């Protein structure tokens, strides 16, 4: 996990190439400005969408509230780049909206009245509707676990419901909101497919173009360093802004917050708002992809759907298996050894999720190119880098670095619930450490295994830059196939692989929703 960070760090001090010098003199600050502008707007929109949707389903009782609790999570199934394809296909000249207007009102010059969602605005909208789920899920969990004692005290002090929300409820949920926005920020800065599709030049597209168009890995790594620096600064600003604030409950006991029963008019207003959000975040992009798929059945013949399914699920299975086995070993090792060094190593190893996929892929290529050249000096081995670059093994390794945090923390959170006195009892009964792990720990953690496997699979199915850069030749997944068609301006052809991607991601979200919405 440290390998790409170290590679990017040392690459920054390499000799400046002519291409990087040219970028500094021309477009580098535009790339940085575009990245930060998109980041700020996406954070703002996801903050609004995520918090208020979480607030409505957490504090109010209205018809359909249980449906919206899990329906809003389905936005996770639509990657931002697929949302971008849908947005363009619907509002482009002679697109879906144009066809609808012609069918309703007859022929006419409707294109001049149809708004165009492209460029930076289109990228911001696509990312906002795709990523607000991070804020929604974590904020909703925080709202659920807030004690009613706080609300009652605020009302006794004369605060209205509105004042209680802004001065008590929202500040108390700050850690969860911050965690959600941090994930949004990382995904936003890491995004490649959306900004590339809308031709918005950001640091991620500059890194990709440096490597692919100009064959300049040094510049790609130096630009990666700038992007990592922006991520680090954002985390430090948030950390220092907290000061000495504390967010745990200081009052005795926990009182569940009773839901407020709404009048019919207020219920209808909230239902309309949440229905609109659900429509825009999931139904709209899914129906657009379904429409293209049905309208252009010829692309069924051009696509090898069986091969795409096999390739995607093959990567999912191998990566999940590798990640989960390793996470079980490290969690068990940390539990039984009680080693501080091992704990520190585990803490460092979960930092990979903060690395944007395009940075990880470029650093991966840089490191193993150097490694191959170095090892060939000492050993009679040729083309060592082929084992890691352009191979399934290398792709799984890159996924491991990126998603080890999900796997390790997912298992660790449940491992901590197993009282260590159980281990001591098993030792007294003659069980070895390994037997304790197999007979006691594994059965207890089987639900963790299922949940973590699905969460990893969901991320890998949607992952684009790592797969696009490191995949073997002529090896496509749903994500890469959809991107290739879209980059060739064949949105109709991109619809079918996009629909399959949404289908598999939706199934996985459905199975994990009961864990995400757990109310205990």
Coordinates of C-alpha atoms in Angstrom, one line a residue:
X1 CA 0.0 0.0 0.0
X2 CA 2.9 2.3 0.7
X3 CA 4.5 1.6 -2.7
X4 CA 2.4 4.0 -4.8
X5 CA 2.7 6.8 -2.2
X6 CA 6.5 6.4 -2.0
X7 CA 6.8 6.2 -5.8
X8 CA 4.8 9.4 -6.3
X9 CA 6.8 11.2 -3.5
X10 CA 10.2 10.4 -5.0
X11 CA 9.1 11.0 -8.5
X12 CA 8.2 14.6 -7.6
X13 CA 12.0 15.3 -7.1
X14 CA 12.9 13.9 -10.5
X15 CA 14.2 16.1 -13.3
X16 CA 11.4 18.3 -14.7
X17 CA 10.4 17.2 -18.2
X18 CA 9.8 19.6 -21.1
X19 CA 6.1 18.6 -21.0
X20 CA 5.7 19.5 -17.3
X21 CA 7.5 22.8 -18.0
X22 CA 5.0 23.4 -20.8
X23 CA 2.1 22.6 -18.5
X24 CA 3.4 25.0 -15.8
X25 CA 3.5 27.8 -18.4
X26 CA 0.1 27.0 -19.9
X27 CA -2.7 24.9 -18.4
X28 CA -1.5 23.5 -15.0
X29 CA -3.3 26.1 -12.9
X30 CA -6.4 25.7 -15.0
X31 CA -6.4 22.0 -14.2
X32 CA -6.0 22.7 -10.5
X33 CA -8.7 25.3 -10.6
X34 CA -11.1 23.0 -12.4
X35 CA -10.4 20.2 -9.9
X36 CA -11.0 22.4 -6.9
X37 CA -14.1 24.1 -8.4
X38 CA -15.7 20.7 -9.1
X39 CA -14.8 19.5 -5.6
X40 CA -16.3 22.5 -3.8
X41 CA -19.6 22.4 -5.8
X42 CA -20.0 18.6 -5.5
X43 CA -19.4 18.8 -1.7
X44 CA -22.0 21.6 -1.4
X45 CA -24.7 19.7 -3.4
X46 CA -24.0 16.3 -1.7
X47 CA -24.1 18.1 1.7
X48 CA -27.6 19.5 0.9
X49 CA -29.0 16.4 -0.7
X50 CA -27.5 13.9 1.7
X51 CA -28.3 15.7 5.0
X52 CA -31.9 16.8 4.2
X53 CA -32.9 13.4 2.8
X54 CA -31.4 11.7 5.9
X55 CA -33.2 14.2 8.2
X56 CA -36.6 13.5 6.6
X57 CA -36.4 9.7 6.8
X58 CA -34.9 9.8 10.4
X59 CA -37.2 12.3 12.2
X60 CA -40.5 12.2 10.4
X61 CA -43.2 9.5 9.9
X62 CA -45.0 9.7 6.6
X63 CA -46.3 7.1 4.0
X64 CA -43.4 5.5 2.1
X65 CA -40.7 6.4 4.6
X66 CA -39.4 2.8 4.8
X67 CA -39.3 2.6 1.0
X68 CA -37.2 5.8 0.7
X69 CA -34.8 4.6 3.4
X70 CA -33.3 2.0 1.1
X71 CA -34.4 3.4 -2.3
X72 CA -32.1 6.4 -1.9
X73 CA -29.1 4.1 -1.4
X74 CA -29.6 2.9 -5.0
X75 CA -27.8 6.0 -6.2
X76 CA -24.6 4.0 -5.4
X77 CA -25.4 1.6 -8.3
X78 CA -25.0 4.4 -10.9
X79 CA -21.3 5.5 -11.3
X80 CA -20.9 9.2 -12.1
X81 CA -19.6 8.5 -15.6
X82 CA -22.8 6.5 -16.5
X83 CA -24.9 9.3 -15.1
X84 CA -23.0 11.6 -17.4
X85 CA -23.8 9.4 -20.4
X86 CA -27.5 9.5 -19.5
X87 CA -27.5 13.3 -18.9
X88 CA -26.0 13.9 -22.3
X89 CA -28.1 11.4 -24.1
X90 CA -31.3 12.9 -22.7
X91 CA -30.6 16.6 -23.3
X92 CA -28.4 16.5 -26.4
X93 CA -29.7 17.8 -29.8
X94 CA -32.2 15.3 -31.2
X95 CA -31.8 13.3 -28.0
X96 CA -34.4 11.5 -25.8
X97 CA -36.1 14.7 -24.7
X98 CA -36.3 15.9 -28.3
X99 CA -38.0 12.6 -29.3
X100 CA -40.5 12.9 -26.4
X101 CA -41.4 16.5 -27.4
X102 CA -41.9 15.4 -31.0
X103 CA -44.2 12.6 -30.0
X104 CA -46.2 14.8 -27.8
X105 CA -46.4 18.0 -29.8
X106 CA -45.3 17.1 -33.4
X107 CA -42.3 18.4 -35.3
X108 CA -40.7 21.6 -34.2
X109 CA -37.4 23.3 -33.5
X110 CA -37.2 22.2 -29.9
X111 CA -33.4 22.0 -29.6
X112 CA -33.0 25.7 -29.0
X113 CA -35.3 25.4 -25.9
X114 CA -33.7 22.2 -24.5
X115 CA -31.1 23.0 -21.8
X116 CA -27.6 21.6 -22.3
X117 CA -25.9 19.9 -19.4
X118 CA -22.3 19.5 -20.4
X119 CA -18.9 20.7 -19.5
X120 CA -18.2 21.5 -15.8
X121 CA -21.9 21.9 -14.9
X122 CA -22.7 18.4 -16.3
X123 CA -19.8 16.9 -14.4
X124 CA -20.9 18.6 -11.1
X125 CA -24.5 17.4 -11.5
X126 CA -23.4 13.8 -12.4
X127 CA -21.1 13.5 -9.5
X128 CA -23.5 15.1 -7.0
X129 CA -26.4 12.7 -7.8
X130 CA -24.1 9.7 -7.9
X131 CA -22.2 10.5 -4.6
X132 CA -24.7 12.0 -2.2
X133 CA -25.4 8.5 -0.9
X134 CA -22.2 8.6 1.1
X135 CA -23.4 11.6 3.1
X136 CA -27.0 10.2 3.3
X137 CA -26.1 6.8 4.7
X138 CA -23.6 8.0 7.3
X139 CA -25.7 11.0 8.4
X140 CA -28.8 8.9 8.7
X141 CA -26.9 6.4 10.9
X142 CA -25.7 9.3 13.1
X143 CA -29.2 10.8 13.3
X144 CA -30.6 7.4 14.4
X145 CA -28.1 7.0 17.2
X146 CA -28.6 10.5 18.6
X147 CA -30.2 10.6 22.0
X148 CA -33.5 12.3 22.4
X149 CA -32.1 13.9 25.6
X150 CA -30.3 16.4 23.5
X151 CA -33.5 17.3 21.6
X152 CA -35.5 17.7 24.8
X153 CA -32.9 19.9 26.5
X154 CA -32.8 22.2 23.4
X155 CA -36.6 22.5 23.5
X156 CA -36.5 23.2 27.2
X157 CA -34.1 26.0 26.5
X158 CA -36.6 27.6 24.1
X159 CA -35.2 26.5 20.8
X160 CA -37.7 25.9 17.9
X161 CA -37.5 22.7 15.8
X162 CA -35.6 24.6 13.1
X163 CA -33.1 26.0 15.7
X164 CA -32.7 22.6 17.3
X165 CA -31.8 21.1 13.9
X166 CA -29.1 23.7 13.1
X167 CA -27.7 24.2 16.6
X168 CA -28.0 20.7 18.1
X169 CA -28.8 17.9 15.7
X170 CA -26.5 19.0 12.8
X171 CA -23.4 19.8 15.0
X172 CA -23.9 16.5 16.8
X173 CA -23.7 14.6 13.5
X174 CA -20.6 16.4 12.3
X175 CA -18.2 13.4 12.5
X176 CA -20.6 11.3 10.3
X177 CA -21.2 14.2 7.9
X178 CA -17.5 14.9 7.7
X179 CA -16.7 11.2 7.0
X180 CA -19.4 11.2 4.2
X181 CA -18.0 14.4 2.7
X182 CA -14.5 13.1 2.9
X183 CA -15.5 10.0 0.9
X184 CA -17.3 12.3 -1.6
X185 CA -14.1 14.5 -1.9
X186 CA -11.9 11.5 -2.5
X187 CA -14.2 10.0 -5.2
X188 CA -14.6 13.5 -6.8
X189 CA -10.9 14.1 -7.0
X190 CA -10.3 10.6 -8.2
X191 CA -13.0 10.8 -10.9
X192 CA -11.7 10.2 -14.4
X193 CA -14.6 8.9 -16.5
X194 CA -17.0 11.8 -15.9
X195 CA -14.6 14.7 -16.5
X196 CA -13.0 12.9 -19.4
X197 CA -16.4 12.4 -21.0
X198 CA -17.3 16.1 -20.6
X199 CA -13.9 17.2 -21.8
X200 CA -13.2 19.0 -18.5
X201 CA -9.5 19.2 -18.0
X202 CA -8.7 18.3 -14.4
X203 CA -5.6 16.9 -12.7
X204 CA -6.9 13.3 -13.2
X205 CA -7.2 13.8 -17.0
X206 CA -3.9 15.6 -17.1
X207 CA -2.2 12.6 -15.3
X208 CA -3.9 10.1 -17.7
X209 CA -2.9 12.2 -20.8
X210 CA 0.6 12.6 -19.6
X211 CA 1.0 8.8 -19.5
X212 CA -1.0 7.8 -22.5
X213 CA -0.7 10.7 -25.0
X214 CA 2.8 11.9 -24.2
X215 CA 4.3 8.7 -22.7
X216 CA 5.7 10.8 -19.8
X217 CA 5.5 8.8 -16.6
X218 CA 7.6 11.4 -14.7
X219 CA 5.1 14.2 -15.4
X220 CA 2.2 11.9 -14.5
X221 CA 3.7 11.1 -11.1
X222 CA 4.6 14.8 -10.5
X223 CA 1.0 15.8 -11.2
X224 CA -0.1 12.9 -9.0
X225 CA 1.9 14.5 -6.1
X226 CA 0.0 17.8 -6.6
X227 CA -3.4 15.9 -6.4
X228 CA -2.3 14.0 -3.3
X229 CA -1.2 17.3 -1.8
X230 CA -4.7 18.8 -2.3
X231 CA -6.3 15.7 -0.7
X232 CA -3.9 16.0 2.3
X233 CA -4.6 19.8 2.7
X234 CA -8.4 19.2 2.7
X235 CA -8.1 16.6 5.5
X236 CA -5.8 18.8 7.6
X237 CA -8.1 21.8 7.3
X238 CA -11.1 19.7 8.5
X239 CA -9.0 18.2 11.3
X240 CA -7.9 21.5 12.7
X241 CA -11.3 23.1 12.3
X242 CA -12.7 20.7 14.9
X243 CA -10.5 22.0 17.6
X244 CA -11.3 20.4 20.9
X245 CA -14.9 19.6 20.1
X246 CA -16.4 16.4 21.5
X247 CA -19.3 14.5 20.1
X248 CA -20.0 11.6 22.5
X249 CA -23.1 11.6 24.7
X250 CA -22.4 13.0 28.1
X251 CA -25.9 12.4 29.5
X252 CA -27.0 9.3 31.3
X253 CA -28.7 6.7 29.1
X254 CA -29.9 6.8 25.5
X255 CA -33.4 7.7 24.5
X256 CA -34.6 6.9 21.0
X257 CA -36.0 9.9 19.2
X258 CA -39.8 9.5 18.5
X259 CA -40.7 10.3 14.9
X260 CA -42.9 13.3 14.2
X261 CA -46.2 12.4 12.6
X262 CA -46.8 14.8 9.7
X263 CA -50.0 16.3 8.4
X264 CA -51.2 15.2 4.9
X265 CA -49.9 18.3 3.2
X266 CA -46.5 18.2 4.8
X267 CA -46.2 14.5 4.1
X268 CA -47.1 15.1 0.5
X269 CA -44.4 17.8 0.2
X270 CA -41.7 15.5 1.6
X271 CA -42.8 12.5 -0.5
X272 CA -42.6 14.7 -3.7
X273 CA -39.1 15.9 -2.8
X274 CA -37.8 12.4 -2.0
X275 CA -39.5 10.9 -5.0
X276 CA -37.8 13.6 -7.2
X277 CA -34.4 12.8 -5.6
X278 CA -34.9 9.1 -6.1
X279 CA -36.0 9.6 -9.7
X280 CA -33.1 11.9 -10.6
X281 CA -30.4 9.8 -8.8
X282 CA -31.5 6.3 -10.0
X283 CA -34.7 6.0 -12.2
X284 CA -33.5 8.7 -14.7
X285 CA -30.1 7.2 -15.6
X286 CA -31.4 3.6 -15.5
X287 CA -34.4 4.3 -17.7
X288 CA -32.2 6.2 -20.2
X289 CA -29.9 3.2 -20.5
X290 CA -32.9 0.9 -20.8
X291 CA -34.4 3.1 -23.5
X292 CA -31.2 3.0 -25.6
X293 CA -30.9 -0.7 -25.1
X294 CA -34.4 -1.4 -26.4
X295 CA -34.2 1.1 -29.2
X296 CA -30.9 -0.2 -30.6
X297 CA -31.0 -4.0 -30.3
X298 CA -28.3 -4.4 -32.9
X299 CA -25.7 -3.7 -30.2
X300 CA -26.6 -7.0 -28.6
X301 CA -24.9 -8.7 -31.5
X302 CA -21.8 -6.5 -31.4
X303 CA -21.2 -7.1 -27.7
X304 CA -20.0 -10.3 -26.1
X305 CA -22.2 -10.0 -23.0
X306 CA -21.1 -13.5 -21.7
X307 CA -17.5 -12.5 -21.9
X308 CA -18.1 -9.2 -20.1
X309 CA -20.0 -10.9 -17.4
X310 CA -17.3 -13.6 -16.9
X311 CA -14.5 -11.0 -16.9
X312 CA -16.2 -8.7 -14.5
X313 CA -17.3 -11.4 -12.1
X314 CA -13.9 -13.2 -12.4
X315 CA -12.1 -10.0 -11.2
X316 CA -14.7 -9.6 -8.4
X317 CA -14.3 -13.1 -7.2
X318 CA -10.4 -13.2 -7.2
X319 CA -10.0 -9.7 -5.6
X320 CA -12.7 -10.3 -2.9
X321 CA -11.2 -13.7 -2.0
X322 CA -7.6 -12.3 -1.9
X323 CA -8.7 -9.2 0.2
X324 CA -10.9 -11.1 2.6
X325 CA -8.4 -13.9 3.3
X326 CA -5.6 -11.4 3.9
X327 CA -7.9 -9.2 6.1
X328 CA -8.8 -12.2 8.3
X329 CA -5.1 -13.1 8.7
X330 CA -4.1 -9.5 9.7
X331 CA -7.0 -9.0 12.0
X332 CA -6.4 -12.3 13.7
X333 CA -2.7 -11.7 13.9
X334 CA -3.2 -8.3 15.4
X335 CA -5.6 -9.8 18.0
X336 CA -3.4 -12.7 19.2
X337 CA 0.0 -11.0 19.0
X338 CA -0.9 -7.7 20.7
X339 CA 2.0 -6.2 18.8
X340 CA 2.1 -2.3 18.6
X341 CA 4.2 -2.5 15.4
X342 CA 1.6 -4.7 13.7
X343 CA -1.1 -2.3 14.8
X344 CA 0.8 0.6 13.3
X345 CA 1.4 -1.3 10.1
X346 CA -2.3 -2.1 9.9
X347 CA -3.1 1.6 10.4
X348 CA -0.8 2.6 7.5
X349 CA -2.1 -0.2 5.2
X350 CA -5.7 1.1 5.2
X351 CA -4.6 4.5 3.6
X352 CA -4.8 3.1 0.1
X353 CA -8.5 4.1 -0.3
X354 CA -7.4 7.7 -0.2
X355 CA -5.4 7.2 -3.4
X356 CA -7.3 8.1 -6.6
X357 CA -7.4 5.2 -9.1
X358 CA -5.5 7.0 -11.8
X359 CA -2.6 7.9 -9.4
X360 CA -2.5 4.3 -8.1
X361 CA -2.3 2.9 -11.7
X362 CA 0.4 5.3 -12.9
X363 CA 2.5 4.8 -9.7
X364 CA 2.0 1.0 -10.1
X365 CA 3.4 1.1 -13.7
X366 CA 6.3 3.4 -12.6
X367 CA 7.3 1.2 -9.7
X368 CA 7.2 -2.1 -11.5
X369 CA 9.0 -0.7 -14.5
X370 CA 11.8 0.4 -12.2
X371 CA 11.6 -3.0 -10.3
X372 CA 11.9 -4.9 -13.5
X373 CA 14.9 -3.0 -14.7
X374 CA 16.6 -3.4 -11.3
X375 CA 16.0 -7.1 -10.8
X376 CA 17.2 -7.9 -14.3
X377 CA 20.6 -6.5 -13.4
X378 CA 21.0 -9.2 -10.7
X379 CA 18.9 -12.1 -12.0
X380 CA 18.6 -13.6 -15.5
X381 CA 14.8 -12.8 -15.6
X382 CA 13.3 -10.9 -18.5
X383 CA 10.1 -8.8 -18.6
X384 CA 9.3 -9.1 -15.0
X385 CA 6.9 -6.2 -15.3
X386 CA 4.7 -8.3 -17.5
X387 CA 3.7 -10.2 -14.4
X388 CA 2.3 -7.0 -12.9
X389 CA 1.4 -4.6 -15.7
X390 CA -1.2 -5.7 -18.2
X391 CA -2.1 -8.9 -16.2
X392 CA -4.9 -10.2 -14.0
X393 CA -2.4 -10.6 -11.2
X394 CA -1.3 -6.9 -11.4
X395 CA -5.0 -5.8 -11.6
X396 CA -5.9 -7.7 -8.5
X397 CA -2.8 -6.3 -6.7
X398 CA -3.9 -2.8 -7.6
X399 CA -7.5 -3.5 -6.3
X400 CA -5.9 -4.9 -3.1
X401 CA -4.1 -1.6 -2.5
X402 CA -7.2 0.5 -3.3
X403 CA -9.8 -1.5 -1.4
X404 CA -7.9 -3.1 1.5
X405 CA -9.3 -0.5 3.8
X406 CA -12.9 -1.6 3.1
X407 CA -12.1 -5.2 3.7
X408 CA -9.9 -4.8 6.8
X409 CA -12.2 -2.3 8.6
X410 CA -15.3 -4.2 7.7
X411 CA -14.0 -7.3 9.4
X412 CA -12.3 -5.5 12.2
X413 CA -15.5 -3.7 13.3
X414 CA -17.1 -7.0 14.0
X415 CA -14.0 -8.6 15.4
X416 CA -13.9 -6.0 18.1
X417 CA -17.3 -7.2 19.3
X418 CA -15.9 -10.6 20.2
X419 CA -14.9 -10.4 23.9
X420 CA -11.3 -11.6 24.4
X421 CA -12.5 -13.6 27.4
X422 CA -14.0 -16.0 24.9
X423 CA -10.5 -16.6 23.5
X424 CA -9.1 -17.2 26.9
X425 CA -11.8 -19.7 27.7
X426 CA -11.1 -21.6 24.5
X427 CA -7.4 -21.8 25.4
X428 CA -8.3 -23.2 28.8
X429 CA -10.4 -25.8 27.1
X430 CA -7.3 -26.9 25.1
X431 CA -8.0 -25.1 21.8
X432 CA -5.0 -23.7 20.0
X433 CA -5.0 -20.2 18.5
X434 CA -5.7 -21.5 15.0
X435 CA -8.5 -23.8 16.2
X436 CA -10.0 -20.9 18.1
X437 CA -10.0 -18.9 14.9
X438 CA -11.6 -21.7 12.9
X439 CA -14.2 -22.9 15.4
X440 CA -15.1 -19.6 17.2
X441 CA -14.1 -16.5 15.3
X442 CA -15.0 -17.6 11.7
X443 CA -18.6 -18.7 12.6
X444 CA -19.2 -15.4 14.4
X445 CA -17.7 -13.3 11.5
X446 CA -19.6 -15.1 8.6
X447 CA -21.9 -12.1 8.2
X448 CA -18.9 -9.8 8.0
X449 CA -17.5 -12.1 5.2
X450 CA -20.7 -11.7 3.2
X451 CA -21.0 -7.9 3.7
X452 CA -17.4 -7.1 3.0
X453 CA -17.4 -9.3 -0.1
X454 CA -20.4 -7.4 -1.5
X455 CA -19.0 -4.0 -0.7
X456 CA -15.7 -4.9 -2.4
X457 CA -17.5 -6.3 -5.4
X458 CA -19.6 -3.1 -5.7
X459 CA -16.5 -1.0 -5.8
X460 CA -14.6 -3.2 -8.3
X461 CA -17.6 -3.4 -10.7
X462 CA -17.7 0.4 -10.9
X463 CA -13.9 1.0 -10.8
X464 CA -12.8 2.6 -14.1
X465 CA -9.3 4.1 -14.2
X466 CA -7.4 1.3 -12.6
X467 CA -9.1 -1.3 -14.8
X468 CA -8.7 0.8 -17.9
X469 CA -5.0 1.4 -17.4
X470 CA -3.8 -2.0 -16.0
X471 CA -6.1 -4.5 -17.7
X472 CA -4.7 -7.2 -20.0
X473 CA -4.9 -6.6 -23.7
X474 CA -8.4 -7.2 -25.1
X475 CA -9.8 -7.8 -21.6
X476 CA -12.9 -5.7 -21.0
X477 CA -15.3 -5.2 -18.1
X478 CA -18.7 -3.5 -18.1
X479 CA -17.0 -0.3 -16.9
X480 CA -14.3 -0.2 -19.6
X481 CA -16.5 -1.3 -22.4
X482 CA -19.1 1.5 -21.6
X483 CA -16.3 4.0 -21.4
X484 CA -14.7 3.0 -24.7
X485 CA -18.1 3.3 -26.5
X486 CA -18.8 6.6 -24.9
X487 CA -15.4 8.0 -25.7
X488 CA -16.1 7.1 -29.4
X489 CA -19.5 9.0 -29.1
X490 CA -21.4 5.8 -29.3
X491 CA -23.7 6.4 -26.3
X492 CA -26.3 4.0 -27.7
X493 CA -23.8 1.1 -27.6
X494 CA -22.6 2.1 -24.1
X495 CA -26.1 1.6 -22.8
X496 CA -26.1 -2.2 -22.6
X497 CA -22.8 -2.6 -20.6
X498 CA -23.9 0.4 -18.4
X499 CA -27.3 -1.3 -17.8
X500 CA -25.6 -4.6 -16.8
X501 CA -23.2 -2.7 -14.5
X502 CA -26.2 -1.0 -12.8
X503 CA -28.0 -4.3 -12.6
X504 CA -25.2 -6.1 -10.7
X505 CA -24.5 -3.1 -8.5
X506 CA -28.2 -2.8 -7.7
X507 CA -28.4 -6.5 -6.7
X508 CA -25.4 -6.1 -4.3
X509 CA -26.9 -2.9 -2.8
X510 CA -30.2 -4.8 -2.3
X511 CA -28.4 -7.5 -0.3
X512 CA -26.4 -5.1 1.8
X513 CA -29.2 -2.7 2.5
X514 CA -30.4 -4.5 5.6
X515 CA -26.8 -4.1 7.1
X516 CA -26.6 -0.5 6.0
X517 CA -30.0 0.4 7.5
X518 CA -29.5 -1.7 10.6
X519 CA -31.4 -0.1 13.5
X520 CA -30.3 -1.6 16.7

